[in-house]
Amino acid sequence: MNFIDNFLNKTTMYRLVLYYLIALLLVAFFLCLANVLPYSPGVLVVSTGIILSVCLLTNTLFARTFGAIANIESAYITALILALIITPQLSWPSIMLMFWAGVLAMASKFIFSYRHKHLFNPTAISVVITALFINQSASWWVGTVSMVPMVIIGGLLVVRKIKRSELVWAFNFSAIVVIVVSSLLRGTELVITLKEIFFYSPLLFFAFVMLTEPLTTPPTKKLQIWYGVIVGLLFSPHIHFGSIYSTPELALVIGNIFSFIVSSKGRLTLTLKEVRRVATDTYDYVFKPSYPLKFQPGQFLELTLPTVPSDARGNRRFFTIAAAPTESDIRFGVKFYPDSSRFKQALSKLKPNQTITAAQTSGSFTLPADLNQKLVFIAGGIGITPFRSQIKYLVDSGEKRDIILLYSNKTESEIAYGEIFAKATPNGLKTVYTLTDLANIPADWTGQTGMIDQKMLTTQIPDYKDRHFYLSGPHAMVATFEKLLATLGVPRSQVKVDYFPGYV
């Protein structure tokens, strides 16, 4: 498990999906060699090459035409998905389908967009259009029994990485219920129906890869569950609107419309105003947005830098918004380490008036609607950023909440945003600082020392069983506190864990 966790923590979501798709195609290649799949391995390679070439070329041309960043990683992912759902054949109709699907998938990101954010899953909309206008559609050949083990293994890793399990299970449940009920009404045996669902349909691949595409997914867990239910209800081939029968791609496109309605609209251009040092090796990057951003305190954004030297993690990262919605600027707290990624190295060279792009405000690490709910915030290091957003919002809005903040750092100089927390005392905030580098505790230090353990937690928070806990920081720290709170009898429903993507 440690090996898997380390791998997931060091790999971005996009890169993990790319590895997953490559692995599926490699498995398919060897299954073709073994005559398990009814396709020529050479034809599989050629068809994949055709789709890749079309997607990469189209993506580059449209990016230059529209003056956008040509995200090669995204183009690779879309192309490989198409290769896994379009039958690998070299007949003229199949080649035309590969060509037009690749062109339309890449073009859709620029044409069907609002404020530079695409509205539809590129693969889904391209296949919907080809079915309507050239009468050629995807076969979803990846949905076969011999591919199921790899689909499940890689898919579960993807879901674990992106924290979208509720979305995936909501979709699967609603889709399976609709398919089973409609099949039983048609006289099909339950065992046969379930066998078809899990071994001979694209349900699992669709759920793990297509449904979870981040820019067309709603921002919060509750909305993601509704999104999954909507797409699941439409997924069954027995669903039809007049003479038009549903397909996986059509269900997803309709779901994308729902997602657009309930999500943030468009990409932001962020212009760097200044970089402020807020603690040792920690800086606030303050940006002016191209238009006012609506978000809830504690949510995060996906940032894309124009140029990042190639490494294993690409040019996109997720960062928690450190600014409050009451502030006009957008800011991110960034911790730099000696072995920082290429992305952070490029970020460190960013100058005032230079721009980056941001998209998809997401996350459910937000304050509860009940103002009387007592809370505990536990932060380690740069994990303090969502709490800076929430506490600054309380200060600016005058809102009062009973909150105890436990904030752990190695040294006093690593404490960030202390002035904000001091101002929030009248709003109901109690801040407890602790330092873990016991060899370097200042003589005048009046806070706690050592790791936050059971004794410190129960001493500082005697009514801990009545409170809801918010945990933000390195994965190992968060996992430790989850176990500690479980030991103390705090129900899992009272613990909220930040999907803090700034670390990945």
PDB file of N, CA and C in Angstrom, residues 269-363:
ATOM      1  N   THR A 269      -7.798  33.888 -16.968  1.00  0.00           N
ATOM      2  CA  THR A 269      -6.418  34.297 -17.186  1.00  0.00           C
ATOM      3  C   THR A 269      -5.986  35.032 -15.928  1.00  0.00           C
ATOM      4  N   LEU A 270      -4.928  34.568 -15.318  1.00  0.00           N
ATOM      5  CA  LEU A 270      -4.429  35.177 -14.090  1.00  0.00           C
ATOM      6  C   LEU A 270      -3.143  35.935 -14.378  1.00  0.00           C
ATOM      7  N   THR A 271      -3.143  37.220 -14.073  1.00  0.00           N
ATOM      8  CA  THR A 271      -1.969  38.064 -14.289  1.00  0.00           C
ATOM      9  C   THR A 271      -1.272  38.282 -12.955  1.00  0.00           C
ATOM     10  N   LEU A 272      -0.013  37.898 -12.884  1.00  0.00           N
ATOM     11  CA  LEU A 272       0.725  37.999 -11.627  1.00  0.00           C
ATOM     12  C   LEU A 272       0.918  39.463 -11.223  1.00  0.00           C
ATOM     13  N   LYS A 273       0.483  39.787 -10.015  1.00  0.00           N
ATOM     14  CA  LYS A 273       0.674  41.133  -9.468  1.00  0.00           C
ATOM     15  C   LYS A 273       1.941  41.210  -8.617  1.00  0.00           C
ATOM     16  N   GLU A 274       2.081  40.233  -7.723  1.00  0.00           N
ATOM     17  CA  GLU A 274       3.253  40.251  -6.851  1.00  0.00           C
ATOM     18  C   GLU A 274       3.439  38.885  -6.205  1.00  0.00           C
ATOM     19  N   VAL A 275       4.638  38.689  -5.656  1.00  0.00           N
ATOM     20  CA  VAL A 275       4.952  37.488  -4.885  1.00  0.00           C
ATOM     21  C   VAL A 275       5.384  37.947  -3.500  1.00  0.00           C
ATOM     22  N   ARG A 276       4.685  37.477  -2.475  1.00  0.00           N
ATOM     23  CA  ARG A 276       4.977  37.883  -1.104  1.00  0.00           C
ATOM     24  C   ARG A 276       5.509  36.697  -0.298  1.00  0.00           C
ATOM     25  N   ARG A 277       6.568  36.908   0.424  1.00  0.00           N
ATOM     26  CA  ARG A 277       7.079  35.866   1.326  1.00  0.00           C
ATOM     27  C   ARG A 277       6.225  35.870   2.584  1.00  0.00           C
ATOM     28  N   VAL A 278       5.629  34.749   2.928  1.00  0.00           N
ATOM     29  CA  VAL A 278       4.764  34.672   4.114  1.00  0.00           C
ATOM     30  C   VAL A 278       5.346  33.777   5.203  1.00  0.00           C
ATOM     31  N   ALA A 279       6.376  33.007   4.868  1.00  0.00           N
ATOM     32  CA  ALA A 279       7.062  32.151   5.841  1.00  0.00           C
ATOM     33  C   ALA A 279       8.323  31.633   5.167  1.00  0.00           C
ATOM     34  N   THR A 280       9.132  30.902   5.914  1.00  0.00           N
ATOM     35  CA  THR A 280      10.356  30.331   5.342  1.00  0.00           C
ATOM     36  C   THR A 280      10.017  29.440   4.150  1.00  0.00           C
ATOM     37  N   ASP A 281      10.562  29.787   2.991  1.00  0.00           N
ATOM     38  CA  ASP A 281      10.370  29.022   1.748  1.00  0.00           C
ATOM     39  C   ASP A 281       8.911  28.962   1.296  1.00  0.00           C
ATOM     40  N   THR A 282       8.055  29.808   1.835  1.00  0.00           N
ATOM     41  CA  THR A 282       6.632  29.832   1.481  1.00  0.00           C
ATOM     42  C   THR A 282       6.253  31.223   0.989  1.00  0.00           C
ATOM     43  N   TYR A 283       5.570  31.255  -0.154  1.00  0.00           N
ATOM     44  CA  TYR A 283       5.249  32.532  -0.794  1.00  0.00           C
ATOM     45  C   TYR A 283       3.793  32.571  -1.230  1.00  0.00           C
ATOM     46  N   ASP A 284       3.231  33.767  -1.137  1.00  0.00           N
ATOM     47  CA  ASP A 284       1.908  34.012  -1.704  1.00  0.00           C
ATOM     48  C   ASP A 284       2.086  34.540  -3.117  1.00  0.00           C
ATOM     49  N   TYR A 285       1.486  33.841  -4.072  1.00  0.00           N
ATOM     50  CA  TYR A 285       1.436  34.330  -5.446  1.00  0.00           C
ATOM     51  C   TYR A 285       0.088  35.010  -5.633  1.00  0.00           C
ATOM     52  N   VAL A 286       0.133  36.319  -5.842  1.00  0.00           N
ATOM     53  CA  VAL A 286      -1.086  37.126  -5.910  1.00  0.00           C
ATOM     54  C   VAL A 286      -1.360  37.489  -7.367  1.00  0.00           C
ATOM     55  N   PHE A 287      -2.541  37.119  -7.853  1.00  0.00           N
ATOM     56  CA  PHE A 287      -2.901  37.316  -9.249  1.00  0.00           C
ATOM     57  C   PHE A 287      -4.157  38.178  -9.383  1.00  0.00           C
ATOM     58  N   LYS A 288      -4.217  38.910 -10.484  1.00  0.00           N
ATOM     59  CA  LYS A 288      -5.436  39.612 -10.855  1.00  0.00           C
ATOM     60  C   LYS A 288      -6.172  38.745 -11.867  1.00  0.00           C
ATOM     61  N   PRO A 289      -7.423  38.341 -11.577  1.00  0.00           N
ATOM     62  CA  PRO A 289      -8.163  37.487 -12.510  1.00  0.00           C
ATOM     63  C   PRO A 289      -8.753  38.284 -13.662  1.00  0.00           C
ATOM     64  N   SER A 290      -8.946  37.617 -14.801  1.00  0.00           N
ATOM     65  CA  SER A 290      -9.512  38.295 -15.973  1.00  0.00           C
ATOM     66  C   SER A 290     -10.987  38.635 -15.783  1.00  0.00           C
ATOM     67  N   TYR A 291     -11.637  37.957 -14.867  1.00  0.00           N
ATOM     68  CA  TYR A 291     -13.000  38.304 -14.477  1.00  0.00           C
ATOM     69  C   TYR A 291     -13.216  37.799 -13.053  1.00  0.00           C
ATOM     70  N   PRO A 292     -14.176  38.348 -12.309  1.00  0.00           N
ATOM     71  CA  PRO A 292     -14.381  37.932 -10.913  1.00  0.00           C
ATOM     72  C   PRO A 292     -14.710  36.449 -10.825  1.00  0.00           C
ATOM     73  N   LEU A 293     -14.025  35.757  -9.933  1.00  0.00           N
ATOM     74  CA  LEU A 293     -14.214  34.323  -9.766  1.00  0.00           C
ATOM     75  C   LEU A 293     -15.136  34.056  -8.587  1.00  0.00           C
ATOM     76  N   LYS A 294     -16.158  33.248  -8.817  1.00  0.00           N
ATOM     77  CA  LYS A 294     -17.050  32.825  -7.739  1.00  0.00           C
ATOM     78  C   LYS A 294     -16.586  31.469  -7.214  1.00  0.00           C
ATOM     79  N   PHE A 295     -16.347  31.399  -5.916  1.00  0.00           N
ATOM     80  CA  PHE A 295     -15.920  30.147  -5.315  1.00  0.00           C
ATOM     81  C   PHE A 295     -16.272  30.167  -3.835  1.00  0.00           C
ATOM     82  N   GLN A 296     -16.177  28.999  -3.222  1.00  0.00           N
ATOM     83  CA  GLN A 296     -16.387  28.886  -1.789  1.00  0.00           C
ATOM     84  C   GLN A 296     -15.045  28.751  -1.087  1.00  0.00           C
ATOM     85  N   PRO A 297     -14.893  29.349   0.100  1.00  0.00           N
ATOM     86  CA  PRO A 297     -13.619  29.217   0.809  1.00  0.00           C
ATOM     87  C   PRO A 297     -13.258  27.753   1.028  1.00  0.00           C
ATOM     88  N   GLY A 298     -12.046  27.380   0.615  1.00  0.00           N
ATOM     89  CA  GLY A 298     -11.582  26.010   0.761  1.00  0.00           C
ATOM     90  C   GLY A 298     -11.510  25.253  -0.544  1.00  0.00           C
ATOM     91  N   GLN A 299     -11.970  25.846  -1.651  1.00  0.00           N
ATOM     92  CA  GLN A 299     -11.929  25.157  -2.936  1.00  0.00           C
ATOM     93  C   GLN A 299     -10.584  25.379  -3.632  1.00  0.00           C
ATOM     94  N   PHE A 300     -10.377  24.667  -4.748  1.00  0.00           N
ATOM     95  CA  PHE A 300      -9.097  24.748  -5.447  1.00  0.00           C
ATOM     96  C   PHE A 300      -9.312  24.970  -6.940  1.00  0.00           C
ATOM     97  N   LEU A 301      -8.229  25.328  -7.621  1.00  0.00           N
ATOM     98  CA  LEU A 301      -8.224  25.572  -9.067  1.00  0.00           C
ATOM     99  C   LEU A 301      -7.132  24.738  -9.721  1.00  0.00           C
ATOM    100  N   GLU A 302      -7.340  24.440 -11.003  1.00  0.00           N
ATOM    101  CA  GLU A 302      -6.293  23.823 -11.805  1.00  0.00           C
ATOM    102  C   GLU A 302      -5.517  24.932 -12.515  1.00  0.00           C
ATOM    103  N   LEU A 303      -4.213  24.971 -12.311  1.00  0.00           N
ATOM    104  CA  LEU A 303      -3.357  25.972 -12.929  1.00  0.00           C
ATOM    105  C   LEU A 303      -2.542  25.351 -14.059  1.00  0.00           C
ATOM    106  N   THR A 304      -2.389  26.103 -15.144  1.00  0.00           N
ATOM    107  CA  THR A 304      -1.578  25.662 -16.276  1.00  0.00           C
ATOM    108  C   THR A 304      -0.544  26.734 -16.581  1.00  0.00           C
ATOM    109  N   LEU A 305       0.723  26.348 -16.563  1.00  0.00           N
ATOM    110  CA  LEU A 305       1.793  27.270 -16.945  1.00  0.00           C
ATOM    111  C   LEU A 305       2.053  27.128 -18.434  1.00  0.00           C
ATOM    112  N   PRO A 306       2.356  28.235 -19.119  1.00  0.00           N
ATOM    113  CA  PRO A 306       2.576  28.168 -20.573  1.00  0.00           C
ATOM    114  C   PRO A 306       3.707  27.229 -20.958  1.00  0.00           C
ATOM    115  N   THR A 307       4.802  27.296 -20.247  1.00  0.00           N
ATOM    116  CA  THR A 307       5.951  26.439 -20.599  1.00  0.00           C
ATOM    117  C   THR A 307       6.555  25.874 -19.319  1.00  0.00           C
ATOM    118  N   VAL A 308       6.675  24.568 -19.287  1.00  0.00           N
ATOM    119  CA  VAL A 308       7.333  23.880 -18.181  1.00  0.00           C
ATOM    120  C   VAL A 308       8.258  22.844 -18.790  1.00  0.00           C
ATOM    121  N   PRO A 309       9.539  22.825 -18.421  1.00  0.00           N
ATOM    122  CA  PRO A 309      10.425  21.784 -18.944  1.00  0.00           C
ATOM    123  C   PRO A 309       9.824  20.406 -18.694  1.00  0.00           C
ATOM    124  N   SER A 310       9.972  19.532 -19.649  1.00  0.00           N
ATOM    125  CA  SER A 310       9.326  18.224 -19.570  1.00  0.00           C
ATOM    126  C   SER A 310       9.789  17.436 -18.345  1.00  0.00           C
ATOM    127  N   ASP A 311       8.816  16.946 -17.596  1.00  0.00           N
ATOM    128  CA  ASP A 311       9.095  15.999 -16.526  1.00  0.00           C
ATOM    129  C   ASP A 311       7.936  15.029 -16.454  1.00  0.00           C
ATOM    130  N   ALA A 312       7.908  14.204 -15.429  1.00  0.00           N
ATOM    131  CA  ALA A 312       6.906  13.146 -15.351  1.00  0.00           C
ATOM    132  C   ALA A 312       5.540  13.646 -14.918  1.00  0.00           C
ATOM    133  N   ARG A 313       5.399  14.967 -14.717  1.00  0.00           N
ATOM    134  CA  ARG A 313       4.144  15.422 -14.132  1.00  0.00           C
ATOM    135  C   ARG A 313       3.447  16.515 -14.940  1.00  0.00           C
ATOM    136  N   GLY A 314       3.991  16.911 -16.078  1.00  0.00           N
ATOM    137  CA  GLY A 314       3.271  17.821 -16.953  1.00  0.00           C
ATOM    138  C   GLY A 314       3.277  19.268 -16.492  1.00  0.00           C
ATOM    139  N   ASN A 315       2.467  20.097 -17.184  1.00  0.00           N
ATOM    140  CA  ASN A 315       2.470  21.537 -16.901  1.00  0.00           C
ATOM    141  C   ASN A 315       1.189  21.997 -16.214  1.00  0.00           C
ATOM    142  N   ARG A 316       0.455  21.047 -15.613  1.00  0.00           N
ATOM    143  CA  ARG A 316      -0.766  21.401 -14.886  1.00  0.00           C
ATOM    144  C   ARG A 316      -0.680  20.902 -13.445  1.00  0.00           C
ATOM    145  N   ARG A 317      -1.175  21.732 -12.528  1.00  0.00           N
ATOM    146  CA  ARG A 317      -1.246  21.357 -11.120  1.00  0.00           C
ATOM    147  C   ARG A 317      -2.533  21.931 -10.524  1.00  0.00           C
ATOM    148  N   PHE A 318      -2.979  21.300  -9.445  1.00  0.00           N
ATOM    149  CA  PHE A 318      -4.096  21.844  -8.675  1.00  0.00           C
ATOM    150  C   PHE A 318      -3.547  22.551  -7.448  1.00  0.00           C
ATOM    151  N   PHE A 319      -4.079  23.750  -7.164  1.00  0.00           N
ATOM    152  CA  PHE A 319      -3.681  24.499  -5.988  1.00  0.00           C
ATOM    153  C   PHE A 319      -4.920  25.004  -5.257  1.00  0.00           C
ATOM    154  N   THR A 320      -4.905  24.844  -3.941  1.00  0.00           N
ATOM    155  CA  THR A 320      -5.980  25.391  -3.130  1.00  0.00           C
ATOM    156  C   THR A 320      -5.914  26.917  -3.170  1.00  0.00           C
ATOM    157  N   ILE A 321      -7.067  27.550  -3.286  1.00  0.00           N
ATOM    158  CA  ILE A 321      -7.131  29.009  -3.299  1.00  0.00           C
ATOM    159  C   ILE A 321      -6.943  29.520  -1.880  1.00  0.00           C
ATOM    160  N   ALA A 322      -5.918  30.331  -1.663  1.00  0.00           N
ATOM    161  CA  ALA A 322      -5.668  30.888  -0.334  1.00  0.00           C
ATOM    162  C   ALA A 322      -6.453  32.168  -0.107  1.00  0.00           C
ATOM    163  N   ALA A 323      -6.936  32.789  -1.180  1.00  0.00           N
ATOM    164  CA  ALA A 323      -7.725  34.012  -1.063  1.00  0.00           C
ATOM    165  C   ALA A 323      -9.131  33.689  -0.577  1.00  0.00           C
ATOM    166  N   ALA A 324      -9.786  34.671   0.006  1.00  0.00           N
ATOM    167  CA  ALA A 324     -11.195  34.550   0.376  1.00  0.00           C
ATOM    168  C   ALA A 324     -12.051  35.113  -0.754  1.00  0.00           C
ATOM    169  N   PRO A 325     -13.297  34.679  -0.888  1.00  0.00           N
ATOM    170  CA  PRO A 325     -14.180  35.228  -1.925  1.00  0.00           C
ATOM    171  C   PRO A 325     -14.402  36.732  -1.764  1.00  0.00           C
ATOM    172  N   THR A 326     -14.117  37.258  -0.585  1.00  0.00           N
ATOM    173  CA  THR A 326     -14.290  38.690  -0.332  1.00  0.00           C
ATOM    174  C   THR A 326     -13.127  39.519  -0.869  1.00  0.00           C
ATOM    175  N   GLU A 327     -12.070  38.874  -1.339  1.00  0.00           N
ATOM    176  CA  GLU A 327     -10.915  39.578  -1.880  1.00  0.00           C
ATOM    177  C   GLU A 327     -10.999  39.632  -3.398  1.00  0.00           C
ATOM    178  N   SER A 328     -10.541  40.694  -3.974  1.00  0.00           N
ATOM    179  CA  SER A 328     -10.625  40.852  -5.429  1.00  0.00           C
ATOM    180  C   SER A 328      -9.520  40.082  -6.151  1.00  0.00           C
ATOM    181  N   ASP A 329      -8.401  39.868  -5.487  1.00  0.00           N
ATOM    182  CA  ASP A 329      -7.300  39.121  -6.094  1.00  0.00           C
ATOM    183  C   ASP A 329      -7.413  37.631  -5.768  1.00  0.00           C
ATOM    184  N   ILE A 330      -6.772  36.824  -6.584  1.00  0.00           N
ATOM    185  CA  ILE A 330      -6.664  35.389  -6.337  1.00  0.00           C
ATOM    186  C   ILE A 330      -5.236  35.111  -5.882  1.00  0.00           C
ATOM    187  N   ARG A 331      -5.103  34.348  -4.804  1.00  0.00           N
ATOM    188  CA  ARG A 331      -3.761  34.053  -4.307  1.00  0.00           C
ATOM    189  C   ARG A 331      -3.617  32.569  -3.992  1.00  0.00           C
ATOM    190  N   PHE A 332      -2.382  32.107  -4.097  1.00  0.00           N
ATOM    191  CA  PHE A 332      -2.054  30.720  -3.790  1.00  0.00           C
ATOM    192  C   PHE A 332      -0.815  30.699  -2.907  1.00  0.00           C
ATOM    193  N   GLY A 333      -0.863  29.923  -1.847  1.00  0.00           N
ATOM    194  CA  GLY A 333       0.317  29.733  -1.015  1.00  0.00           C
ATOM    195  C   GLY A 333       1.154  28.600  -1.585  1.00  0.00           C
ATOM    196  N   VAL A 334       2.436  28.849  -1.822  1.00  0.00           N
ATOM    197  CA  VAL A 334       3.301  27.861  -2.458  1.00  0.00           C
ATOM    198  C   VAL A 334       4.536  27.637  -1.590  1.00  0.00           C
ATOM    199  N   LYS A 335       4.770  26.374  -1.256  1.00  0.00           N
ATOM    200  CA  LYS A 335       5.953  25.989  -0.488  1.00  0.00           C
ATOM    201  C   LYS A 335       7.005  25.443  -1.445  1.00  0.00           C
ATOM    202  N   PHE A 336       8.198  25.987  -1.384  1.00  0.00           N
ATOM    203  CA  PHE A 336       9.288  25.529  -2.239  1.00  0.00           C
ATOM    204  C   PHE A 336      10.268  24.677  -1.433  1.00  0.00           C
ATOM    205  N   TYR A 337      10.654  23.561  -2.044  1.00  0.00           N
ATOM    206  CA  TYR A 337      11.603  22.650  -1.419  1.00  0.00           C
ATOM    207  C   TYR A 337      12.867  22.592  -2.278  1.00  0.00           C
ATOM    208  N   PRO A 338      13.979  22.101  -1.713  1.00  0.00           N
ATOM    209  CA  PRO A 338      15.215  22.006  -2.507  1.00  0.00           C
ATOM    210  C   PRO A 338      15.044  21.175  -3.780  1.00  0.00           C
ATOM    211  N   ASP A 339      14.176  20.159  -3.714  1.00  0.00           N
ATOM    212  CA  ASP A 339      13.979  19.294  -4.882  1.00  0.00           C
ATOM    213  C   ASP A 339      12.606  19.544  -5.520  1.00  0.00           C
ATOM    214  N   SER A 340      12.203  20.809  -5.563  1.00  0.00           N
ATOM    215  CA  SER A 340      10.886  21.147  -6.113  1.00  0.00           C
ATOM    216  C   SER A 340      10.756  20.676  -7.557  1.00  0.00           C
ATOM    217  N   SER A 341       9.524  20.415  -7.960  1.00  0.00           N
ATOM    218  CA  SER A 341       9.238  19.927  -9.309  1.00  0.00           C
ATOM    219  C   SER A 341       9.584  20.971 -10.365  1.00  0.00           C
ATOM    220  N   ARG A 342       9.629  20.526 -11.618  1.00  0.00           N
ATOM    221  CA  ARG A 342       9.878  21.450 -12.723  1.00  0.00           C
ATOM    222  C   ARG A 342       8.782  22.521 -12.769  1.00  0.00           C
ATOM    223  N   PHE A 343       7.573  22.123 -12.422  1.00  0.00           N
ATOM    224  CA  PHE A 343       6.465  23.082 -12.418  1.00  0.00           C
ATOM    225  C   PHE A 343       6.759  24.216 -11.432  1.00  0.00           C
ATOM    226  N   LYS A 344       7.154  23.873 -10.212  1.00  0.00           N
ATOM    227  CA  LYS A 344       7.433  24.916  -9.225  1.00  0.00           C
ATOM    228  C   LYS A 344       8.666  25.723  -9.604  1.00  0.00           C
ATOM    229  N   GLN A 345       9.635  25.072 -10.237  1.00  0.00           N
ATOM    230  CA  GLN A 345      10.802  25.816 -10.700  1.00  0.00           C
ATOM    231  C   GLN A 345      10.396  26.865 -11.727  1.00  0.00           C
ATOM    232  N   ALA A 346       9.481  26.483 -12.639  1.00  0.00           N
ATOM    233  CA  ALA A 346       8.982  27.438 -13.633  1.00  0.00           C
ATOM    234  C   ALA A 346       8.153  28.527 -12.957  1.00  0.00           C
ATOM    235  N   LEU A 347       7.361  28.137 -11.960  1.00  0.00           N
ATOM    236  CA  LEU A 347       6.545  29.111 -11.236  1.00  0.00           C
ATOM    237  C   LEU A 347       7.423  30.135 -10.515  1.00  0.00           C
ATOM    238  N   SER A 348       8.537  29.677  -9.977  1.00  0.00           N
ATOM    239  CA  SER A 348       9.430  30.582  -9.255  1.00  0.00           C
ATOM    240  C   SER A 348      10.043  31.647 -10.163  1.00  0.00           C
ATOM    241  N   LYS A 349      10.063  31.383 -11.467  1.00  0.00           N
ATOM    242  CA  LYS A 349      10.640  32.332 -12.425  1.00  0.00           C
ATOM    243  C   LYS A 349       9.597  33.276 -13.014  1.00  0.00           C
ATOM    244  N   LEU A 350       8.340  33.094 -12.618  1.00  0.00           N
ATOM    245  CA  LEU A 350       7.266  33.938 -13.146  1.00  0.00           C
ATOM    246  C   LEU A 350       7.458  35.374 -12.663  1.00  0.00           C
ATOM    247  N   LYS A 351       7.287  36.323 -13.564  1.00  0.00           N
ATOM    248  CA  LYS A 351       7.485  37.743 -13.251  1.00  0.00           C
ATOM    249  C   LYS A 351       6.154  38.487 -13.250  1.00  0.00           C
ATOM    250  N   PRO A 352       6.076  39.633 -12.523  1.00  0.00           N
ATOM    251  CA  PRO A 352       4.854  40.447 -12.545  1.00  0.00           C
ATOM    252  C   PRO A 352       4.431  40.785 -13.969  1.00  0.00           C
ATOM    253  N   ASN A 353       3.120  40.737 -14.189  1.00  0.00           N
ATOM    254  CA  ASN A 353       2.454  40.996 -15.479  1.00  0.00           C
ATOM    255  C   ASN A 353       2.483  39.795 -16.424  1.00  0.00           C
ATOM    256  N   GLN A 354       3.192  38.735 -16.060  1.00  0.00           N
ATOM    257  CA  GLN A 354       3.084  37.510 -16.837  1.00  0.00           C
ATOM    258  C   GLN A 354       1.804  36.780 -16.449  1.00  0.00           C
ATOM    259  N   THR A 355       1.306  35.938 -17.348  1.00  0.00           N
ATOM    260  CA  THR A 355       0.008  35.319 -17.121  1.00  0.00           C
ATOM    261  C   THR A 355       0.098  33.788 -17.109  1.00  0.00           C
ATOM    262  N   ILE A 356      -0.852  33.192 -16.394  1.00  0.00           N
ATOM    263  CA  ILE A 356      -1.092  31.753 -16.434  1.00  0.00           C
ATOM    264  C   ILE A 356      -2.597  31.568 -16.590  1.00  0.00           C
ATOM    265  N   THR A 357      -3.042  30.345 -16.818  1.00  0.00           N
ATOM    266  CA  THR A 357      -4.473  30.097 -16.930  1.00  0.00           C
ATOM    267  C   THR A 357      -4.929  29.195 -15.784  1.00  0.00           C
ATOM    268  N   ALA A 358      -6.196  29.348 -15.435  1.00  0.00           N
ATOM    269  CA  ALA A 358      -6.786  28.555 -14.356  1.00  0.00           C
ATOM    270  C   ALA A 358      -8.174  28.108 -14.773  1.00  0.00           C
ATOM    271  N   ALA A 359      -8.578  26.945 -14.283  1.00  0.00           N
ATOM    272  CA  ALA A 359      -9.892  26.417 -14.660  1.00  0.00           C
ATOM    273  C   ALA A 359     -10.422  25.499 -13.581  1.00  0.00           C
ATOM    274  N   GLN A 360     -11.713  25.266 -13.665  1.00  0.00           N
ATOM    275  CA  GLN A 360     -12.432  24.266 -12.879  1.00  0.00           C
ATOM    276  C   GLN A 360     -12.273  24.455 -11.375  1.00  0.00           C
ATOM    277  N   THR A 361     -12.972  25.469 -10.837  1.00  0.00           N
ATOM    278  CA  THR A 361     -13.074  25.599  -9.391  1.00  0.00           C
ATOM    279  C   THR A 361     -13.770  24.358  -8.841  1.00  0.00           C
ATOM    280  N   SER A 362     -13.119  23.672  -7.922  1.00  0.00           N
ATOM    281  CA  SER A 362     -13.664  22.406  -7.424  1.00  0.00           C
ATOM    282  C   SER A 362     -13.366  22.242  -5.949  1.00  0.00           C
ATOM    283  N   GLY A 363     -13.970  21.220  -5.370  1.00  0.00           N
ATOM    284  CA  GLY A 363     -13.671  20.844  -4.003  1.00  0.00           C
ATOM    285  C   GLY A 363     -14.841  21.011  -3.060  1.00  0.00           C
TER     286      GLY A 363
END
